[in-house]
Amino acid sequence: MDKAIYFDYAATTPTSKEVLEEMIPFFTQNFGNPSSVYSIAGKNKEAILKAREQVATAINAKDDEIFFTSGGTEADNWAIKGIAESYESKGKHIITSKIEHHAVLHTCEYLEKKGFQVTYLEVDEYGRISLQDLENAIREDTILISIMFANNEIGTIQSIKEIGRIAKEKGVIFHTDAVQALGSVHIDVKDMNIDLLSMSAHKLYGPKGVGALYIKKGVKIKAYIHGGAQEKRRRAGTENVPGIVGFGKAIELAYANREENTKKIIALRDKVVKGILENVPYSRLNGHPTERLPNNANISFDFIEGESLLIMLDMKGVCASSGSACTSGSLDPSHVLMAIGLPHETAHGSLRITLGDKNTEEDVDYLLEILPQIVQRLRDMSPLYEDFMKMNQ
Amino acid sequence: MDKAIYFDYAATTPTSKEVLEEMIPFFTQNFGNPSSVYSIAGKNKEAILKAREQVATAINAKDDEIFFTSGGTEADNWAIKGIAESYESKGKHIITSKIEHHAVLHTCEYLEKKGFQVTYLEVDEYGRISLQDLENAIREDTILISIMFANNEIGTIQSIKEIGRIAKEKGVIFHTDAVQALGSVHIDVKDMNIDLLSMSAHKLYGPKGVGALYIKKGVKIKAYIHGGAQEKRRRAGTENVPGIVGFGKAIELAYANREENTKKIIALRDKVVKGILENVPYSRLNGHPTERLPNNANISFDFIEGESLLIMLDMKGVCASSGSACTSGSLDPSHVLMAIGLPHETAHGSLRITLGDKNTEEDVDYLLEILPQIVQRLRDMSPLYEDFMKMNQ
Amino acid sequence: MYTEKVMDHFMNPRNMGEIENASGTGTVGNAKCGDIMRIFLDVEDNIIKDVKFKTFGCGAAVATSSMATELVKGKSIEEALQVTNRSVMEALDGLPKAKVHCSLLAEEAIHAALWDYAQKHNIEIEGLEPPKEDVHDHDHDDDEE
Ligand SMILES: Cc1ncc(COP(=O)(O)O)c(C=O)c1O
Ligand SMILES: Cc1ncc(COP(=O)(O)O)c(C=O)c1O
Ligand code: FES
Ligand code: FES
């Protein structure tokens, strides 16, 4: 395979050259343990401080509200379990949605086994929760609302500021998983009344294995990983200095160039969506038409199955995804696509194209050229398509 | 400061050039999410498999018994909390020692708050637990023994094989924190009857922010970080591919050259110990004289305080540590030095020199040249030394 | 982690040593953190003519001892009483948060030495309280939870 066009930036991004260059010295030269007394460790302490500031600035938080973790999954686990443990004497009810990432859903299910009650809010056909439902779901013993900023499969962005307002009015802590939104969407934790926010570096051209949790000053949250006194005694473990430095640089770059990048990416994405919908019959766009991530196109094709589609695309040098990469180990249809009301078969036949910095007009032209044939080929194999065609003859 | 001699390899090591070179392609080229379907992700899946094999081989485990984590601290938290949760219906008693790393101690303290009972075994003056004490401590409801392989401050190595034998005889699960032993000590999880073993890459010339937990086939342990299906559904979160690749390479290199390296390091270490004890009065070696890590020299000086000593050494270009770097934020004297019976003031005046691949005879000569003067200078400032000298006039 | 001034006073401590037959000495400390400070005073006509210190402690403890002796040397007893841990810290361009308590040791050691002087000479110094046993309360400002 000569050509390889990557259309799966929501699964992960390459670490950009600029980011990697910032990281390298911290592997081999400034490698000291930042907790040490001697002066060479000071460079690392400073590097971490700088990264903390870069992350804080991007989301309008204060430096001492940023706590580095091993990624978005750990941040989600910490936020939810940490609040549950801190506030269980106040109440044991948590509100989340049906379309959260598994890092949130499986954590909530874990807490259910421990005696917590969890309300999983429905979403509409575009993947948005209803603010009215949210208000109705809040009870005396509700201690946490966890609603993701933007969805990883269908790209839908929630009304975060409204949710923050409701949470504040009702005195409930508000956590949002912003792993997908970070870097491409404007985030202001103060203005949006966000108490906790999960982040991950590898979705924005930073390294894998590092993320952060924003914890608003004053929010009581138990430590989750116990041990040394790192991260102000809140997250133990020798700091991943190169990773943290890379995260800082990556988030700074993402927000420095956000508006420009967004324009470019939206144009490409709209070309993908329009091109597919116009050229492939029985296809539909999943997610919200406008309130969606700039780089996300999620489209369902009736009568075909996603894995087959991905393999055929792969043979033609195109990397894409069908639902979240994290769940590809699973055989169940995507819980997100089910939640927006797709029938089983349609949920199976979905394609997620997520664009990134290396993608060009030519890449999109190529995709639009090969995709209709591939879909047709799979449909020709499909008994569902056969039945449908016979019915409509 | 021109000269900078690093004598703190137990706090962390630089990532070696060979290791970093293996990692680099996984940042920028083979960056795909290993969970994805398309073929370029396959390279990453293979790379992780290879690293898993490298780690497994080093400790004589099977590939599918290795689970990657974000470091030693997470591995310790997971091992202990995961077993506690799996077996709490059987019993709520855990046995550990007084000289464990804080990642183990604070996790045990956390479990105590949740209703578990923990026995913290005493150690002798060399830092070894008594096997008899261990046997005596085991109860009907004991579900876990967690004893570290080698101590990070004083370097003492426990009789792991004997502990494993006792645990097996009594049917209790045995976890060992091998973060410090890994790479320089022979470890065989089968022969030593180890059920769970914590590892960290940055102590053996691998990168920070990655480690692993060995889980013996058949040991029931709950997942700790919930989310995606990574690591056979046991540890969620997008894999830190470059970190995992680096860990694999680092552990392979460490064991390929272990015997040769060990000889060299032991010679240097013995020179340090002998040189200091002979030239500085009122000094003593902490830890076991022979059953100790090849690179660890821990020495106490009466009448002086460790931080001052470290700063003065730093001014002369020498990086060392006084107790664990992880605890340097704390003001309490090291719990390890207290446990081996040192009086408070002596525990304060301890110096840990841990050697590594870059250290030379000249480095040691230099240390031995400057150290006696520095100690004397601090003693001249010390009211304790004044009192002592007056008493002995 | 320390300012240049702190490092200077640590590496080149002023007034380190003992005074034979001092008119007042004070030793304060806290066995828990292990740090001990001793101040020797030579007082003549209500003026601190000479002062020396000895310290078993961290970098901040040594530097604050040194600076505190500088601040009280040549001053009257009343002026010396005005020297607080804050003024010592300010003179050193600040200390890390976790080391603020170390500066209390210097203030207390001077007070203890003055108390000893007053006891020996049977005088009363207004505003001076008997030295405490334990100086610093270890309030790590841990943000946990
Ligand atoms: C919305 C969302 N939350 C959480 C995660 C998990 O983040 P990480 O891979 O850094 O653990 C992901 C990506 O995998 C995601 O898309
Ligand atoms: C014995 C021991 N256990 C655990 C750890 C923690 O490992 P990590 O720094 O990878 O979290 C360390 C080092 O800091 C250690 O020395
Ligand atoms: S037939 Fe292969 S997944 Fe169902
Ligand atoms: S740590 Fe106690 S005086 Fe500085």
Coordinates of C-alpha atoms in Angstrom, one line a residue, chain C residues 63-116:
Chain C
A63 CA 19.7 31.3 56.1
T64 CA 17.1 32.7 58.5
S65 CA 19.4 32.3 61.4
S66 CA 22.1 34.2 59.6
M67 CA 19.8 36.9 58.5
A68 CA 18.2 37.3 61.9
T69 CA 21.6 37.8 63.6
E70 CA 22.3 40.5 61.0
L71 CA 19.0 42.2 61.8
V72 CA 19.5 42.3 65.5
K73 CA 23.2 43.1 65.7
G74 CA 23.9 46.5 67.1
K75 CA 20.2 47.1 67.9
S76 CA 18.6 47.8 71.2
I77 CA 16.6 45.1 72.9
E78 CA 13.4 46.8 72.1
E79 CA 14.4 47.0 68.4
A80 CA 15.5 43.4 68.4
L81 CA 12.0 42.4 69.7
Q82 CA 10.6 44.0 66.6
V83 CA 12.4 41.5 64.4
T84 CA 9.8 38.9 63.4
N85 CA 9.9 35.9 61.1
R86 CA 8.2 38.1 58.5
S87 CA 10.9 40.7 58.5
V88 CA 13.5 38.0 58.3
M89 CA 11.8 36.4 55.4
E90 CA 11.3 39.8 53.6
A91 CA 15.0 40.5 54.1
L92 CA 15.7 37.2 52.4
D93 CA 13.4 38.0 49.4
G94 CA 11.0 35.3 50.6
L95 CA 10.9 31.6 51.3
P96 CA 9.1 28.7 49.7
K97 CA 5.7 28.2 51.2
A98 CA 6.7 24.9 52.8
K99 CA 9.6 26.7 54.5
V100 CA 7.9 29.6 56.1
H101 CA 7.7 27.8 59.4
C102 CA 11.5 27.6 59.5
S103 CA 11.8 31.3 59.9
L104 CA 9.8 31.1 63.2
L105 CA 12.8 29.3 64.6
A106 CA 15.0 32.3 64.2
E107 CA 12.5 34.7 65.8
E108 CA 11.9 32.3 68.7
A109 CA 15.6 31.7 69.3
I110 CA 16.3 35.4 69.6
H111 CA 13.4 35.7 72.1
A112 CA 14.7 32.7 74.0
A113 CA 18.2 34.2 74.2
L114 CA 16.7 37.5 75.4
W115 CA 14.6 35.8 78.0
D116 CA 17.7 34.0 79.2

